[in-house]
Amino acid sequence: MSDFDFDLFVIGAGSGGVRASRMASSYGAKVAIAEESRVGGTCVIRGCVPKKLLVYASHFHEDFADAAGYGWSLSEAHFDWKTLIANKDREIDRLNGIYKKLLAGSNVELIEERAELIDRHTVSVGGKKITAKNILIAVGGWPQKPDVPGIEHAITSNEAFHLPELPHRVVVVGGGYIAVEFAGIFNGLGAKVTQLYRGEQILRGFDDDLRHFLADELRKKGIDLRVNSDVASIEKTSAGYRVTLEDGSAIEADCVLYATGRRPKTDGLGLEAAGVELGRDGAIKVDAYSKTSVDNIYAIGDCTNRVNLTPVAIKEGMAYADTVFGKKPWPMDHTTIASAVFSQPPLGTVGLTEAEARRQYGAVDIYKANFKPLKHTLSGRDERTLMKLVVDRASQIVLGAHMVGLDAAEIIQAIAIAVKMRATKAQFDQTVAVHPTAAEEFVTMRVPEPDPAA
Ligand code: NDP
């Protein structure tokens, strides 16, 4: 019998922590998990899931309009924000319940309290001291806002899910995943949206062709996307808020949403007391197996600031459980991870961008397809799709696949298998198309773009 209360104590019941705790328990470990907020974490409670429900809600606006080209006539449509939020909350409650049941069914003891480390084997939780042989930190991240005068008037994505009314005029600050997604949500629901990004082009780090293409599509949909725009101050006015920009111009708004990145939620966790080293921005330093600077303490997910995506945290949790409790050690592979931005139209991406591929491989072949999706021939909507393959010229291995357009997230998930397997362009070409789809373009692109170096 162990000298500790538990074999494993997990701090944070988000996607990563829950998966790791259940797997460790399945290997016979006695496991407890602490959560100070709601079980499910960012993704389920205030991130991916409610966000995607809001994206669906906002897309109906276009769907109703598009139906006309197909012969449908509809009486005027009305949208009710309160109904949407109540229904969304009910679904999140249901998922929260499922997560709790999963923990109970896996014999993981759930402690709904904040936990802090006292030393490498002891946590303080709900006024009690609990000891554990192993500790896993999976506390996630939290939105961060820059220090701008009046920033207290701005909300983050956390609050955006609980606004009492749909704002009529929204200013979204940022050019990353969350900013682009929420700009699309509010725009689709009928708000006047201004999106401000400080750099040259939104979605830094994504393939440049996709960034420019998506920016054009967002503008066509009515989002007032302004690049090279910095906020100088935010003031409360009798009618709402005034956002003054560095160039002296001002925008009136009912809601100012900052989506300027997230920070590991590691403050006040007692990490220093336990000897756990932190890197820049409060991220926990870990090795390839997610082990921290202390042998019995591991960390997974956004609090390690590696690749901040839910499925990554889940896989890191699985690697942890297999490694420490399953006698099957494996390091998480952070290469070639597909992701999607649920913009409207959505963006899907896997593997290297053209710029990264040129840097790493030198000569590359680029294939592109830019077309109007079949659906929009009759709807008349001016929305296009861009698909792109990045191929290593020497080996003909497909290094990256990128897409903006209808169903991009769904399509890129399947293409990601081929890219992860290092399929060649010839193998893509041997694959018979499914017709008529947009996805078939990924296996029918034959002529590379002219080589800029030739
Ligand atoms: P991102 O890091 O993606 O983007 C942050 C944005 O804010 C960037 O455009 C950045 O500009 C800008 N920014 C940062 N600091 C400032 C500042 N001081 N003033 C003005 N602008 C600033 O963060 P998000 O908040 O959008 O999302 C956090 C993470 O959550 C993502 O990185 C992603 O990992 C995850 N996520 C994933 C989703 C998905 O898979 N669909 C959805 C939502 C979130 P710059 O580029 O110049 O640095």
mmCIF file of N, CA, C and O in Angstrom, residues 257-308:
data_model
loop_
_atom_site.group_PDB
_atom_site.id
_atom_site.type_symbol
_atom_site.label_atom_id
_atom_site.label_comp_id
_atom_site.label_asym_id
_atom_site.label_seq_id
_atom_site.Cartn_x
_atom_site.Cartn_y
_atom_site.Cartn_z
ATOM 1 N N LEU A 257 -14.577 43.469 -27.763
ATOM 2 C CA LEU A 257 -14.096 42.120 -27.437
ATOM 3 C C LEU A 257 -12.608 42.031 -27.737
ATOM 4 O O LEU A 257 -12.193 42.223 -28.882
ATOM 5 N N TYR A 258 -11.828 41.732 -26.719
ATOM 6 C CA TYR A 258 -10.395 41.527 -26.923
ATOM 7 C C TYR A 258 -10.103 40.029 -27.043
ATOM 8 O O TYR A 258 -10.460 39.260 -26.159
ATOM 9 N N ALA A 259 -9.454 39.670 -28.157
ATOM 10 C CA ALA A 259 -9.011 38.281 -28.348
ATOM 11 C C ALA A 259 -7.539 38.359 -28.700
ATOM 12 O O ALA A 259 -7.127 38.130 -29.833
ATOM 13 N N THR A 260 -6.759 38.742 -27.710
ATOM 14 C CA THR A 260 -5.339 39.040 -27.929
ATOM 15 C C THR A 260 -4.452 37.984 -27.280
ATOM 16 O O THR A 260 -3.411 38.295 -26.719
ATOM 17 N N GLY A 261 -4.880 36.748 -27.366
ATOM 18 C CA GLY A 261 -4.050 35.655 -26.886
ATOM 19 C C GLY A 261 -4.432 35.188 -25.503
ATOM 20 O O GLY A 261 -5.230 35.817 -24.809
ATOM 21 N N ARG A 262 -3.856 34.059 -25.142
ATOM 22 C CA ARG A 262 -4.155 33.457 -23.844
ATOM 23 C C ARG A 262 -2.841 33.142 -23.133
ATOM 24 O O ARG A 262 -1.814 32.946 -23.756
ATOM 25 N N ARG A 263 -2.918 33.094 -21.826
ATOM 26 C CA ARG A 263 -1.717 32.908 -21.008
ATOM 27 C C ARG A 263 -1.933 31.678 -20.129
ATOM 28 O O ARG A 263 -3.047 31.463 -19.639
ATOM 29 N N PRO A 264 -0.863 30.871 -19.896
ATOM 30 C CA PRO A 264 -1.015 29.724 -18.989
ATOM 31 C C PRO A 264 -1.539 30.172 -17.631
ATOM 32 O O PRO A 264 -1.111 31.206 -17.103
ATOM 33 N N LYS A 265 -2.449 29.381 -17.068
ATOM 34 C CA LYS A 265 -3.114 29.804 -15.830
ATOM 35 C C LYS A 265 -2.333 29.262 -14.613
ATOM 36 O O LYS A 265 -2.878 28.509 -13.794
ATOM 37 N N THR A 266 -1.080 29.643 -14.540
ATOM 38 C CA THR A 266 -0.197 29.028 -13.550
ATOM 39 C C THR A 266 0.081 29.906 -12.333
ATOM 40 O O THR A 266 0.793 29.478 -11.418
ATOM 41 N N ASP A 267 -0.488 31.120 -12.313
ATOM 42 C CA ASP A 267 -0.200 32.010 -11.176
ATOM 43 C C ASP A 267 -0.795 31.456 -9.878
ATOM 44 O O ASP A 267 -1.915 30.948 -9.873
ATOM 45 N N GLY A 268 -0.048 31.581 -8.797
ATOM 46 C CA GLY A 268 -0.562 31.220 -7.474
ATOM 47 C C GLY A 268 -0.823 29.741 -7.285
ATOM 48 O O GLY A 268 -1.580 29.328 -6.406
ATOM 49 N N LEU A 269 -0.183 28.927 -8.114
ATOM 50 C CA LEU A 269 -0.437 27.483 -8.046
ATOM 51 C C LEU A 269 0.549 26.754 -7.137
ATOM 52 O O LEU A 269 0.435 25.551 -6.929
ATOM 53 N N GLY A 270 1.519 27.504 -6.599
ATOM 54 C CA GLY A 270 2.514 26.883 -5.705
ATOM 55 C C GLY A 270 3.600 26.142 -6.456
ATOM 56 O O GLY A 270 4.296 25.297 -5.902
ATOM 57 N N LEU A 271 3.752 26.456 -7.737
ATOM 58 C CA LEU A 271 4.730 25.718 -8.548
ATOM 59 C C LEU A 271 6.154 25.949 -8.063
ATOM 60 O O LEU A 271 6.971 25.031 -8.030
ATOM 61 N N GLU A 272 6.424 27.201 -7.659
ATOM 62 C CA GLU A 272 7.773 27.516 -7.165
ATOM 63 C C GLU A 272 8.050 26.702 -5.898
ATOM 64 O O GLU A 272 9.135 26.141 -5.740
ATOM 65 N N ALA A 273 7.047 26.595 -5.025
ATOM 66 C CA ALA A 273 7.230 25.852 -3.769
ATOM 67 C C ALA A 273 7.594 24.397 -4.049
ATOM 68 O O ALA A 273 8.359 23.764 -3.314
ATOM 69 N N ALA A 274 7.046 23.866 -5.136
ATOM 70 C CA ALA A 274 7.314 22.462 -5.454
ATOM 71 C C ALA A 274 8.575 22.315 -6.300
ATOM 72 O O ALA A 274 9.004 21.194 -6.583
ATOM 73 N N GLY A 275 9.147 23.436 -6.726
ATOM 74 C CA GLY A 275 10.380 23.392 -7.526
ATOM 75 C C GLY A 275 10.145 23.236 -9.016
ATOM 76 O O GLY A 275 11.049 22.884 -9.759
ATOM 77 N N VAL A 276 8.919 23.511 -9.462
ATOM 78 C CA VAL A 276 8.608 23.364 -10.891
ATOM 79 C C VAL A 276 9.017 24.636 -11.630
ATOM 80 O O VAL A 276 8.584 25.733 -11.292
ATOM 81 N N GLU A 277 9.840 24.467 -12.650
ATOM 82 C CA GLU A 277 10.352 25.639 -13.393
ATOM 83 C C GLU A 277 9.345 26.126 -14.425
ATOM 84 O O GLU A 277 8.714 25.320 -15.119
ATOM 85 N N LEU A 278 9.268 27.451 -14.511
ATOM 86 C CA LEU A 278 8.403 28.075 -15.514
ATOM 87 C C LEU A 278 9.251 28.739 -16.578
ATOM 88 O O LEU A 278 10.351 29.222 -16.288
ATOM 89 N N GLY A 279 8.702 28.789 -17.790
ATOM 90 C CA GLY A 279 9.383 29.504 -18.877
ATOM 91 C C GLY A 279 8.797 30.893 -19.009
ATOM 92 O O GLY A 279 8.136 31.396 -18.094
ATOM 93 N N ARG A 280 8.997 31.469 -20.188
ATOM 94 C CA ARG A 280 8.439 32.798 -20.445
ATOM 95 C C ARG A 280 6.922 32.730 -20.400
ATOM 96 O O ARG A 280 6.328 31.708 -20.711
ATOM 97 N N ASP A 281 6.277 33.798 -20.006
ATOM 98 C CA ASP A 281 4.817 33.881 -19.991
ATOM 99 C C ASP A 281 4.161 32.881 -19.050
ATOM 100 O O ASP A 281 3.000 32.518 -19.243
ATOM 101 N N GLY A 282 4.912 32.376 -18.082
ATOM 102 C CA GLY A 282 4.288 31.505 -17.085
ATOM 103 C C GLY A 282 4.001 30.093 -17.550
ATOM 104 O O GLY A 282 3.288 29.340 -16.877
ATOM 105 N N ALA A 283 4.546 29.702 -18.701
ATOM 106 C CA ALA A 283 4.316 28.333 -19.184
ATOM 107 C C ALA A 283 5.205 27.358 -18.411
ATOM 108 O O ALA A 283 6.359 27.665 -18.111
ATOM 109 N N ILE A 284 4.659 26.187 -18.095
ATOM 110 C CA ILE A 284 5.436 25.182 -17.363
ATOM 111 C C ILE A 284 6.391 24.495 -18.335
ATOM 112 O O ILE A 284 5.986 24.031 -19.400
ATOM 113 N N LYS A 285 7.666 24.440 -17.955
ATOM 114 C CA LYS A 285 8.670 23.803 -18.816
ATOM 115 C C LYS A 285 8.561 22.290 -18.689
ATOM 116 O O LYS A 285 8.570 21.766 -17.559
ATOM 117 N N VAL A 286 8.466 21.610 -19.818
ATOM 118 C CA VAL A 286 8.357 20.147 -19.801
ATOM 119 C C VAL A 286 9.261 19.532 -20.853
ATOM 120 O O VAL A 286 9.654 20.209 -21.812
ATOM 121 N N ASP A 287 9.556 18.212 -20.686
ATOM 122 C CA ASP A 287 10.314 17.512 -21.724
ATOM 123 C C ASP A 287 9.328 16.844 -22.690
ATOM 124 O O ASP A 287 8.112 17.054 -22.609
ATOM 125 N N ALA A 288 9.858 16.007 -23.575
ATOM 126 C CA ALA A 288 9.015 15.406 -24.617
ATOM 127 C C ALA A 288 7.919 14.503 -24.025
ATOM 128 O O ALA A 288 6.915 14.220 -24.672
ATOM 129 N N TYR A 289 8.146 14.034 -22.779
ATOM 130 C CA TYR A 289 7.140 13.170 -22.127
ATOM 131 C C TYR A 289 6.223 13.977 -21.200
ATOM 132 O O TYR A 289 5.485 13.410 -20.415
ATOM 133 N N SER A 290 6.335 15.302 -21.266
ATOM 134 C CA SER A 290 5.543 16.225 -20.439
ATOM 135 C C SER A 290 5.990 16.249 -18.982
ATOM 136 O O SER A 290 5.247 16.692 -18.102
ATOM 137 N N LYS A 291 7.224 15.782 -18.735
ATOM 138 C CA LYS A 291 7.750 15.824 -17.359
ATOM 139 C C LYS A 291 8.313 17.217 -17.063
ATOM 140 O O LYS A 291 9.033 17.790 -17.894
ATOM 141 N N THR A 292 7.996 17.755 -15.886
ATOM 142 C CA THR A 292 8.523 19.067 -15.505
ATOM 143 C C THR A 292 9.927 18.904 -14.926
ATOM 144 O O THR A 292 10.494 17.809 -14.959
ATOM 145 N N SER A 293 10.445 19.977 -14.336
ATOM 146 C CA SER A 293 11.779 19.905 -13.733
ATOM 147 C C SER A 293 11.762 19.060 -12.455
ATOM 148 O O SER A 293 12.811 18.776 -11.876
ATOM 149 N N VAL A 294 10.579 18.642 -12.006
ATOM 150 C CA VAL A 294 10.460 17.769 -10.819
ATOM 151 C C VAL A 294 9.979 16.400 -11.300
ATOM 152 O O VAL A 294 8.961 16.310 -11.996
ATOM 153 N N ASP A 295 10.705 15.349 -10.899
ATOM 154 C CA ASP A 295 10.483 14.007 -11.461
ATOM 155 C C ASP A 295 9.050 13.477 -11.415
ATOM 156 O O ASP A 295 8.611 12.809 -12.338
ATOM 157 N N ASN A 296 8.352 13.741 -10.312
ATOM 158 C CA ASN A 296 7.012 13.134 -10.156
ATOM 159 C C ASN A 296 5.891 14.087 -10.594
ATOM 160 O O ASN A 296 4.718 13.768 -10.435
ATOM 161 N N ILE A 297 6.277 15.258 -11.119
ATOM 162 C CA ILE A 297 5.250 16.221 -11.544
ATOM 163 C C ILE A 297 5.319 16.415 -13.061
ATOM 164 O O ILE A 297 6.376 16.737 -13.610
ATOM 165 N N TYR A 298 4.187 16.195 -13.716
ATOM 166 C CA TYR A 298 4.089 16.375 -15.167
ATOM 167 C C TYR A 298 3.070 17.479 -15.446
ATOM 168 O O TYR A 298 2.271 17.824 -14.565
ATOM 169 N N ALA A 299 3.121 18.012 -16.642
ATOM 170 C CA ALA A 299 2.145 19.038 -17.026
ATOM 171 C C ALA A 299 1.761 18.841 -18.489
ATOM 172 O O ALA A 299 2.607 18.498 -19.326
ATOM 173 N N ILE A 300 0.482 19.021 -18.780
ATOM 174 C CA ILE A 300 -0.009 18.856 -20.155
ATOM 175 C C ILE A 300 -0.948 20.013 -20.519
ATOM 176 O O ILE A 300 -1.451 20.715 -19.656
ATOM 177 N N GLY A 301 -1.175 20.146 -21.809
ATOM 178 C CA GLY A 301 -2.172 21.110 -22.293
ATOM 179 C C GLY A 301 -1.661 22.536 -22.350
ATOM 180 O O GLY A 301 -0.455 22.800 -22.346
ATOM 181 N N ASP A 302 -2.615 23.479 -22.381
ATOM 182 C CA ASP A 302 -2.279 24.887 -22.625
ATOM 183 C C ASP A 302 -1.343 25.479 -21.585
ATOM 184 O O ASP A 302 -0.656 26.463 -21.862
ATOM 185 N N CYS A 303 -1.307 24.912 -20.363
ATOM 186 C CA CYS A 303 -0.423 25.484 -19.335
ATOM 187 C C CYS A 303 1.045 25.241 -19.673
ATOM 188 O O CYS A 303 1.925 25.832 -19.048
ATOM 189 N N THR A 304 1.308 24.395 -20.686
ATOM 190 C CA THR A 304 2.693 24.197 -21.122
ATOM 191 C C THR A 304 2.986 25.007 -22.392
ATOM 192 O O THR A 304 4.134 25.024 -22.849
ATOM 193 N N ASN A 305 1.953 25.609 -22.958
ATOM 194 C CA ASN A 305 2.090 26.476 -24.139
ATOM 195 C C ASN A 305 2.936 25.835 -25.244
ATOM 196 O O ASN A 305 3.880 26.439 -25.738
ATOM 197 N N ARG A 306 2.557 24.606 -25.620
ATOM 198 C CA ARG A 306 3.230 23.980 -26.766
ATOM 199 C C ARG A 306 2.329 24.198 -27.990
ATOM 200 O O ARG A 306 2.479 25.194 -28.676
ATOM 201 N N VAL A 307 1.401 23.306 -28.235
ATOM 202 C CA VAL A 307 0.404 23.544 -29.293
ATOM 203 C C VAL A 307 -0.939 23.592 -28.564
ATOM 204 O O VAL A 307 -1.409 22.578 -28.044
ATOM 205 N N ASN A 308 -1.527 24.783 -28.490
ATOM 206 C CA ASN A 308 -2.678 24.970 -27.603
ATOM 207 C C ASN A 308 -3.995 24.597 -28.282
ATOM 208 O O ASN A 308 -4.772 25.457 -28.681
#
